[in-house]
Tab-separated table of C-alpha atoms in Angstrom:
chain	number	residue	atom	x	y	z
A	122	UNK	CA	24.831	1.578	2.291
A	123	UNK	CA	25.165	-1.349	4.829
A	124	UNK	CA	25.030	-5.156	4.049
A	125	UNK	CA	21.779	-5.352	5.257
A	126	UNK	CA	20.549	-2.526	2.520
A	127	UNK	CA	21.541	-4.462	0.059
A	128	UNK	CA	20.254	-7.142	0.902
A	129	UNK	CA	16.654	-4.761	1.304
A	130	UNK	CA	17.078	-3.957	-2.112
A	131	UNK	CA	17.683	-7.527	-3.249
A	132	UNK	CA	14.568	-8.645	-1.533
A	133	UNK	CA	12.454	-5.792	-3.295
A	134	UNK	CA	13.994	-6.874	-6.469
A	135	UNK	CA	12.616	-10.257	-6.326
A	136	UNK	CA	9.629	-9.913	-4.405
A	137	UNK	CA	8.878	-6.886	-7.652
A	138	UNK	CA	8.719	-9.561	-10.309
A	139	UNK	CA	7.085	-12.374	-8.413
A	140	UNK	CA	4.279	-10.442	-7.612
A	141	UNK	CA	4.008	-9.301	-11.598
A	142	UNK	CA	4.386	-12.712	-12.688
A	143	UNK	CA	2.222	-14.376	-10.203
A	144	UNK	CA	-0.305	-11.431	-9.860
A	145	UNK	CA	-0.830	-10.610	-13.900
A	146	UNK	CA	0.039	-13.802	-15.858
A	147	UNK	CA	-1.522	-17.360	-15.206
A	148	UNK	CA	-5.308	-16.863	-15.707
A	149	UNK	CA	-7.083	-20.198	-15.806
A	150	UNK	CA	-6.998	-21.512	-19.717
A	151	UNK	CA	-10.697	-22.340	-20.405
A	152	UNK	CA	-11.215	-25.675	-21.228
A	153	UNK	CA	-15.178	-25.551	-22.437
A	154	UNK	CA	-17.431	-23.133	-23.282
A	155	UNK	CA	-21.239	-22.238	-22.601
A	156	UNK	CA	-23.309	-20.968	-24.983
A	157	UNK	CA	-26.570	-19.507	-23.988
A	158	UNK	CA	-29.381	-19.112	-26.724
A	159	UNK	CA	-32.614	-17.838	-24.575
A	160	UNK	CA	-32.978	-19.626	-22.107
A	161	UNK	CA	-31.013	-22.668	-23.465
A	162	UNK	CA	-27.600	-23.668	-22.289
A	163	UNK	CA	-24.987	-26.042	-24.187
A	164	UNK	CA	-21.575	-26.619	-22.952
A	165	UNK	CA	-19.133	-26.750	-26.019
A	166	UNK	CA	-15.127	-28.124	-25.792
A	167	UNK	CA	-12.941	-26.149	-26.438
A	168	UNK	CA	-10.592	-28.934	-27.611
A	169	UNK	CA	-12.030	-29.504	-31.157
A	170	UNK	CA	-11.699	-26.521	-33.789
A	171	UNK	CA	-15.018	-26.117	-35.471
A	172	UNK	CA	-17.320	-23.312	-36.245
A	173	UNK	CA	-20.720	-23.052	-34.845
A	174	UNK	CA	-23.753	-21.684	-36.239
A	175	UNK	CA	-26.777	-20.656	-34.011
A	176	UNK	CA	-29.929	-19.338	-34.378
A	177	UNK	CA	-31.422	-16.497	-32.485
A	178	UNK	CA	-34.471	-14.263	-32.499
A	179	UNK	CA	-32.491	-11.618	-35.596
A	180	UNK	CA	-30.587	-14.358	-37.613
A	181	UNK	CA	-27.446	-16.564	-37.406
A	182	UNK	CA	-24.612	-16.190	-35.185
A	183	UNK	CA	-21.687	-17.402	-36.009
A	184	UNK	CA	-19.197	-19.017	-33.168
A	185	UNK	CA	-15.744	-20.159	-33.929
A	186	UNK	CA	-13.564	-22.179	-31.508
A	187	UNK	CA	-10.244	-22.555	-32.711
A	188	UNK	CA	-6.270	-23.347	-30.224
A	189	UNK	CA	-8.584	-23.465	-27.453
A	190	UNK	CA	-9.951	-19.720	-27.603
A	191	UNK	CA	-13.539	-19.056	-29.276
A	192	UNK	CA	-15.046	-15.701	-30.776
A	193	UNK	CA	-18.082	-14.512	-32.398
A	194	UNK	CA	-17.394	-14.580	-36.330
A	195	UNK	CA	-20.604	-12.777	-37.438
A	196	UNK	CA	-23.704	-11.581	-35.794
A	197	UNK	CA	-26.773	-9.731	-37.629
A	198	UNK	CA	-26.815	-7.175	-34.908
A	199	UNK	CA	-26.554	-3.803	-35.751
A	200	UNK	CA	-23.952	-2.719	-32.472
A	201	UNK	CA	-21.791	-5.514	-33.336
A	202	UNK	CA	-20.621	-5.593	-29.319
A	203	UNK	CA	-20.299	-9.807	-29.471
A	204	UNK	CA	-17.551	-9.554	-32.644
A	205	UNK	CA	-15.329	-6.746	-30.800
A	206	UNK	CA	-14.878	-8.808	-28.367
A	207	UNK	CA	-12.250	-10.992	-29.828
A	208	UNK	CA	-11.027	-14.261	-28.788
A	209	UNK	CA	-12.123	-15.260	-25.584
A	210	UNK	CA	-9.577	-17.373	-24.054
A	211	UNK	CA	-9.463	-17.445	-19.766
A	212	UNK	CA	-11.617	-19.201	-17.708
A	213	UNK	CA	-14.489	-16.305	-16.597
A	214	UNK	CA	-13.807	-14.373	-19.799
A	215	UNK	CA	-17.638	-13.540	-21.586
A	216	UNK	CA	-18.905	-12.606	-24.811
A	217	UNK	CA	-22.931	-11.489	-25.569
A	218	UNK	CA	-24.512	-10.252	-28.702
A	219	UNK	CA	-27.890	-9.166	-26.530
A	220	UNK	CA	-29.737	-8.239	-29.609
A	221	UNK	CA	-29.761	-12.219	-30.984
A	222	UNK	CA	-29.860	-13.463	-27.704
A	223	UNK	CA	-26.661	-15.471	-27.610
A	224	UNK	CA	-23.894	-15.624	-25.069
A	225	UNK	CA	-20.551	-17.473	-24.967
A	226	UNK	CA	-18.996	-17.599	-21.317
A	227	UNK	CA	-15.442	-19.451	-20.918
A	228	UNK	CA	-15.638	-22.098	-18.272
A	229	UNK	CA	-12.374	-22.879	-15.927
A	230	UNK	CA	-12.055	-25.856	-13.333
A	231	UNK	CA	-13.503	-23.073	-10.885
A	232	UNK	CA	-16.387	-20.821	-11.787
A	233	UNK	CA	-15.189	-17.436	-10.597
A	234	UNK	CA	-18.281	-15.352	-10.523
A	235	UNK	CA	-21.305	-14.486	-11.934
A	236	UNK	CA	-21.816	-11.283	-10.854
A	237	UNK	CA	-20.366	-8.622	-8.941
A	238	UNK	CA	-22.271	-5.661	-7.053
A	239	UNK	CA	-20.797	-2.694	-5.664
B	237	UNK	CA	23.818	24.097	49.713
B	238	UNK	CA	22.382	27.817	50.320
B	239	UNK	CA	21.973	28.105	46.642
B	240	UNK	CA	19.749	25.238	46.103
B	241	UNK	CA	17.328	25.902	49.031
B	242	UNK	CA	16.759	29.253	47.810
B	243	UNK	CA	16.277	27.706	44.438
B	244	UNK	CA	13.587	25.127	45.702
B	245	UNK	CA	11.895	27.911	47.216
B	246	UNK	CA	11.838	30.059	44.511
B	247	UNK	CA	10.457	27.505	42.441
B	248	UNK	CA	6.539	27.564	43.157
B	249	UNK	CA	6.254	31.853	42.551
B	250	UNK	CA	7.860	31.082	39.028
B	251	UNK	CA	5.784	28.016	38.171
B	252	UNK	CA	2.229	29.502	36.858
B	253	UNK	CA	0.598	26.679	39.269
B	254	UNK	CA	-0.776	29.507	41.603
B	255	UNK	CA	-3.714	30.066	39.447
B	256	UNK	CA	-6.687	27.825	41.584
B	257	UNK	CA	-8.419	25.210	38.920
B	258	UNK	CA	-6.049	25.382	36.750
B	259	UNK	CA	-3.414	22.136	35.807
B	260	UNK	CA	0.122	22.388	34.590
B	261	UNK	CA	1.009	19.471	32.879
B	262	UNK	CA	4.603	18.586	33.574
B	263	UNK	CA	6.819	18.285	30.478
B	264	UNK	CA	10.056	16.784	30.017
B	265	UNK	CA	12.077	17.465	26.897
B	266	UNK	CA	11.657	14.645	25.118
B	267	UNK	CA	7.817	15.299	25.057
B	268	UNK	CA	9.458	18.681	23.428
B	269	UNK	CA	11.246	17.069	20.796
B	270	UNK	CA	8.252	14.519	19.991
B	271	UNK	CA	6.107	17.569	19.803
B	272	UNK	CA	8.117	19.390	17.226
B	273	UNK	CA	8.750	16.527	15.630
B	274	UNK	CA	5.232	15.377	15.042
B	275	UNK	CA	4.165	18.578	14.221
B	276	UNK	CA	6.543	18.645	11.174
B	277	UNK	CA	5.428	15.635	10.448
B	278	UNK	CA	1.725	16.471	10.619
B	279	UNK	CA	2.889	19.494	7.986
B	280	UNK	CA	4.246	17.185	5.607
B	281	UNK	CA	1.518	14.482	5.906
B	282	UNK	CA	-1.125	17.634	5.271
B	283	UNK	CA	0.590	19.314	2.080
B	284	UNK	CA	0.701	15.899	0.876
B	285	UNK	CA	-2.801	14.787	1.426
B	286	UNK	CA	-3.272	17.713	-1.359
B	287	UNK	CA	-1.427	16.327	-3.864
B	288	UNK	CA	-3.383	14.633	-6.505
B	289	UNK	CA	-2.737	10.996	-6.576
B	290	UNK	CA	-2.684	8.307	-9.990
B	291	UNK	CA	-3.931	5.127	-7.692
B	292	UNK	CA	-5.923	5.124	-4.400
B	293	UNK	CA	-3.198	4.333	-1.457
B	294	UNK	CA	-0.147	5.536	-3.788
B	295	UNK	CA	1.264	8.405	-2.068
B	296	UNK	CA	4.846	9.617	-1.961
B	297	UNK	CA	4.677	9.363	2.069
B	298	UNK	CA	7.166	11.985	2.690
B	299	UNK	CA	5.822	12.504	6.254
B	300	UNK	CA	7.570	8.701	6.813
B	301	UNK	CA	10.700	10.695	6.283
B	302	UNK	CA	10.269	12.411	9.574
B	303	UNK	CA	9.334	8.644	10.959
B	304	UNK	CA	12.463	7.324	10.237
B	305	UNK	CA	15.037	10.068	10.736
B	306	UNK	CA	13.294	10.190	13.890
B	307	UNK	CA	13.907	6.528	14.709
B	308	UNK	CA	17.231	6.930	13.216
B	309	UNK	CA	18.136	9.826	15.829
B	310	UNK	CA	15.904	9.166	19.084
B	311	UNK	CA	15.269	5.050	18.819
B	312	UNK	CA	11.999	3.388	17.913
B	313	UNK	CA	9.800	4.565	20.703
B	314	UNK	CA	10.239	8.067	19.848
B	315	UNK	CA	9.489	6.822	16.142
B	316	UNK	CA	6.167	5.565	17.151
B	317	UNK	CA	4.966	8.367	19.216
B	318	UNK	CA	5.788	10.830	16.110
B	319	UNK	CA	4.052	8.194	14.003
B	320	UNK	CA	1.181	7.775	15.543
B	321	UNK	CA	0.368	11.245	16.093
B	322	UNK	CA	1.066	11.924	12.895
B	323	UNK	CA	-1.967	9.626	11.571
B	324	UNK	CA	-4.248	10.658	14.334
B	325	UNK	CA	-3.736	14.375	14.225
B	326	UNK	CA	-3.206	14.591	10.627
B	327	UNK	CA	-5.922	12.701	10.274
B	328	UNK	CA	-8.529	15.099	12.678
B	329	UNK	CA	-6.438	18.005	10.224
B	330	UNK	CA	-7.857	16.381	7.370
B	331	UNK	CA	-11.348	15.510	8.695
B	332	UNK	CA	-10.881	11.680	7.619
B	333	UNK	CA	-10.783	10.748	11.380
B	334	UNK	CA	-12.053	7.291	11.616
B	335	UNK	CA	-12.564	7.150	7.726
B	336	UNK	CA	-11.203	4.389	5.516
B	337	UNK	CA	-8.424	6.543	4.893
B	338	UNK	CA	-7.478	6.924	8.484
B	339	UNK	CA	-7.527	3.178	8.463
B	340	UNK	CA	-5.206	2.455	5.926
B	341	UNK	CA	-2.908	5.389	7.047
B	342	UNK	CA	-3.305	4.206	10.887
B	343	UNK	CA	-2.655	0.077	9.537
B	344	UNK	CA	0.119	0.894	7.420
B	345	UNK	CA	1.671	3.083	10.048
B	346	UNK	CA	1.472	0.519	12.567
B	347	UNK	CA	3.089	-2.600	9.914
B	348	UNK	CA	5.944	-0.158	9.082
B	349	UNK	CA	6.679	0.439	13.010
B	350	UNK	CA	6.975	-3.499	13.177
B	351	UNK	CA	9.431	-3.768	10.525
B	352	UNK	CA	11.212	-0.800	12.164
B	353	UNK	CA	10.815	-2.620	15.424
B	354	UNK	CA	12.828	-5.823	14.004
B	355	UNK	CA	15.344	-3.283	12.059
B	356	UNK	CA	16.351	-2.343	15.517
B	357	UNK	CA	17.020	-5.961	16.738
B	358	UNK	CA	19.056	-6.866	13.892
B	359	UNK	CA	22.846	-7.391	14.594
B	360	UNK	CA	25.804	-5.608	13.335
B	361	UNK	CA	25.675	-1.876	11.451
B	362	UNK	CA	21.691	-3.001	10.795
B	363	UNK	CA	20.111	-1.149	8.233
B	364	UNK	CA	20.721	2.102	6.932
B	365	UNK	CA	18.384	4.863	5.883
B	366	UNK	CA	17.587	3.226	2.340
B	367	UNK	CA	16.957	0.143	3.654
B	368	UNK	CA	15.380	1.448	6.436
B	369	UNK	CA	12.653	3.338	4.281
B	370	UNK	CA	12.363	0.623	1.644
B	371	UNK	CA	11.516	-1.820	4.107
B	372	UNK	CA	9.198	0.235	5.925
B	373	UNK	CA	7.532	1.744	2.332
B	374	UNK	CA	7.042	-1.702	1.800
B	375	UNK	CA	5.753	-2.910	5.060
B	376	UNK	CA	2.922	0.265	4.745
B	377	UNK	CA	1.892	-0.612	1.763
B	378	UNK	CA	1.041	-4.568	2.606
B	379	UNK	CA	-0.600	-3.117	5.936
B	380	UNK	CA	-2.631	-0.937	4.312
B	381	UNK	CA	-3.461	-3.400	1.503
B	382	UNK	CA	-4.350	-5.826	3.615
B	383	UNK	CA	-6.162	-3.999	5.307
B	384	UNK	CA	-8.133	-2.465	2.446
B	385	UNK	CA	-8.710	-6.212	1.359
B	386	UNK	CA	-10.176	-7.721	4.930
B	387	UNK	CA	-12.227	-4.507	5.670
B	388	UNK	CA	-13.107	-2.780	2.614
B	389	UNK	CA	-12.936	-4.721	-0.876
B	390	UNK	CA	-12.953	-8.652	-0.087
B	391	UNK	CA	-12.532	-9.605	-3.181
B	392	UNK	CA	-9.331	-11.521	-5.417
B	393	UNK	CA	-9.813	-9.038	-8.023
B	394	UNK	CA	-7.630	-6.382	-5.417
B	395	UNK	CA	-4.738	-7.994	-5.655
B	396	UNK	CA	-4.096	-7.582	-9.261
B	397	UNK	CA	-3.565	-3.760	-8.348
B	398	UNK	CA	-0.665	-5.356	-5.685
B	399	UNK	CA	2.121	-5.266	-8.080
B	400	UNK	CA	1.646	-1.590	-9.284
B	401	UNK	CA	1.429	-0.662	-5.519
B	402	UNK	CA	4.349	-2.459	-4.472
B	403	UNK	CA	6.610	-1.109	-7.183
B	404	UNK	CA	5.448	2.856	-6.137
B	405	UNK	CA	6.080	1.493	-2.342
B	406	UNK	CA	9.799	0.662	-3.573
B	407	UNK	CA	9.953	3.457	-5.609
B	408	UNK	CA	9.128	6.000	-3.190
B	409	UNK	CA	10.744	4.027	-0.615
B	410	UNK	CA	14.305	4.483	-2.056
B	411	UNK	CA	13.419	8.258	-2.792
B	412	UNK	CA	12.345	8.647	0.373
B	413	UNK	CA	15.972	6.838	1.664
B	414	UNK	CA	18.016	8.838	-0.251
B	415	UNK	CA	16.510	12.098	1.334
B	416	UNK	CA	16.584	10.619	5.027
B	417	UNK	CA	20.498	10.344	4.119
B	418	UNK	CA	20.743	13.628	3.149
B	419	UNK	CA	18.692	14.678	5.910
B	420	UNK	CA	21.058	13.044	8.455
B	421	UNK	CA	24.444	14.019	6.447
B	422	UNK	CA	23.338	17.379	6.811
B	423	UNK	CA	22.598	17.383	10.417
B	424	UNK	CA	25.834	15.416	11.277
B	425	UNK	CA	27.436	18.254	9.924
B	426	UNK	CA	25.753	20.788	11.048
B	427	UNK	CA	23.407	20.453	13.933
B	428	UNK	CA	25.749	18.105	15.873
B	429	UNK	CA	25.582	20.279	18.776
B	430	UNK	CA	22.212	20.988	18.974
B	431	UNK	CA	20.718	17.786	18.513
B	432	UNK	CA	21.888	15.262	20.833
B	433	UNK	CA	21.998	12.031	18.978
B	434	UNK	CA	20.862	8.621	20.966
B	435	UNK	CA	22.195	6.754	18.104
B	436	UNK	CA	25.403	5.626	19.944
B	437	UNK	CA	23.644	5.532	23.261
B	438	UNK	CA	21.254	2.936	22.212
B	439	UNK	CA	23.268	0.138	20.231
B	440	UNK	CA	25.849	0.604	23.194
């Protein structure tokens, strides 16, 4: 092992972790949400704690927003898909119960996409 | 003086260039020695290409072994000729010729001979075997990436696979170091004879 491999192994050391940290960690915090009922669309801040109650085509859905991440309390679907979810807390980070019609999307600074096609 | 004419004119009936139409390539030995060399080197790159693998583009790359012993031995322009035939030949082997796969093998091939190309400028001892294939592991694997990212999946979302393929790159790199060592221990010991090392020759 010369200097020089060391210092290889050094560099791969670092460059390791900065890649993890900068790769995997530091998703956009959301800031507001968007809720879509239909074809309705209301923006929501995420700033204020508060539960929301909408109504769609099956019944009430309830939304909670609480430390800046929101989540679907209670749905009258049967599949309960929207609840499983969990806290929704990145920018780009979605939520839909499709039965009632209701949606919850995380908005960032930068909308990253809508859709992606392969 | 007698010897040598008679040798010169013996030359042509022992040459099998009598034969009308037909062409005799002229070959010196190092065109040998890249021959063998790349054909081991195919072998390996083949029996691997079998292996099942966890992650698309992580491999052990155990054919790179032969790549940098090689350039180790015989200097970098050896290195690349092995190389390069290597991903071309192995690649016809395979029947990926031209394929995404050949593209990422052939990109990655050619960013690892670039680090290996600086290795050999560096001053002092330079690196040895371990740092040698770590660096050019690593180099592969952001050739290859990058490459997969401009030609074949533009989109952000690749790069969160980076990390896991860097830390196989370094992983196999260092494996891959430790049995180049080996490799060249053994040889030092006991193929000094046959093989005629260019090691000293070149840094001189």
């Amino acid at each position: 092992m010369t200097r020089a491999d060391y210092l290889a192994l050094l560099f791969a050391a670092l460059l390791l972790p900065y890649l993890y940290v900068t790769q995997w960690t530091g998703d956009e915090a959301g800031s507001a949400i968007s809720i879509m009922n239909g074809s309705e669309t209301t923006q929501v801040s995420l700033a204020h704690d508060h539960t929301l109650e909408i109504d769609g085509p099956l019944g009430t859905s309830v939304i909670k927003i609480e430390d800046g991440r929101v989540r679907f309390m209670a749905s009258p679907c049967l599949g309960k898909q929207c609840i499983h979810s969990g806290w929704l807390e990145h920018a780009g980070e979605f939520a839909a119960c499709l039965p009632n019609r209701i949606s919850v999307a995380v908005l960032g600074k930068t909308p990253r996409f809508d859709s992606i096609n392969f | 003086m007698n010897n040598d004419v008679k040798k010169c004119a013996d030359a042509p009936t022992e040459a099998p260039t009598n034969t009308p139409g037909s062409i005799t390539l002229k070959t010196t030995s190092e065109d040998h020695l890249i021959a063998w060399l790349a054909a081991l080197a195919i072998a390996i790159h083949i029996i691997e290409s079998v292996l099942p693998s966890p992650l698309p583009g992580v491999k052990p790359g155990l054919a790179n072994v032969i790549t940098i012993a090689v350039f180790m031995l015989y200097g970098w322009r050896t290195a690349v000729w092995v190389s390069m035939l290597r991903v071309l030949v192995g690649s016809i082997l395979i029947g990926t010729f031209l394929s995404p796969t050949f593209m990422l093998s052939f990109s990655g091939a050619v960013a690892s001979l670039i680090v290996l190309w600086l290795a050999s400028r560096l001053p002092g001892e330079g690196l040895g075997p371990i740092g040698l294939c770590l660096l050019a592991a690593m180099a592969h694997m952001f050739g290859q990436f990058y490459t997969a990212y401009l030609l074949f999946i533009p989109h952000e979302g690749l790069f969160k696979l980076l990390p896991l393929l860097m830390t196989a790159a370094v992983v196999f790199g260092i494996i891959s170091g430790i049995i180049v060592r080996s490799m060249l221990q053994h040889l030092d010991k006991v193929a000094h004879d046959i093989l005629p090392p260019k090691r000293n020759a070149q840094e001189s």
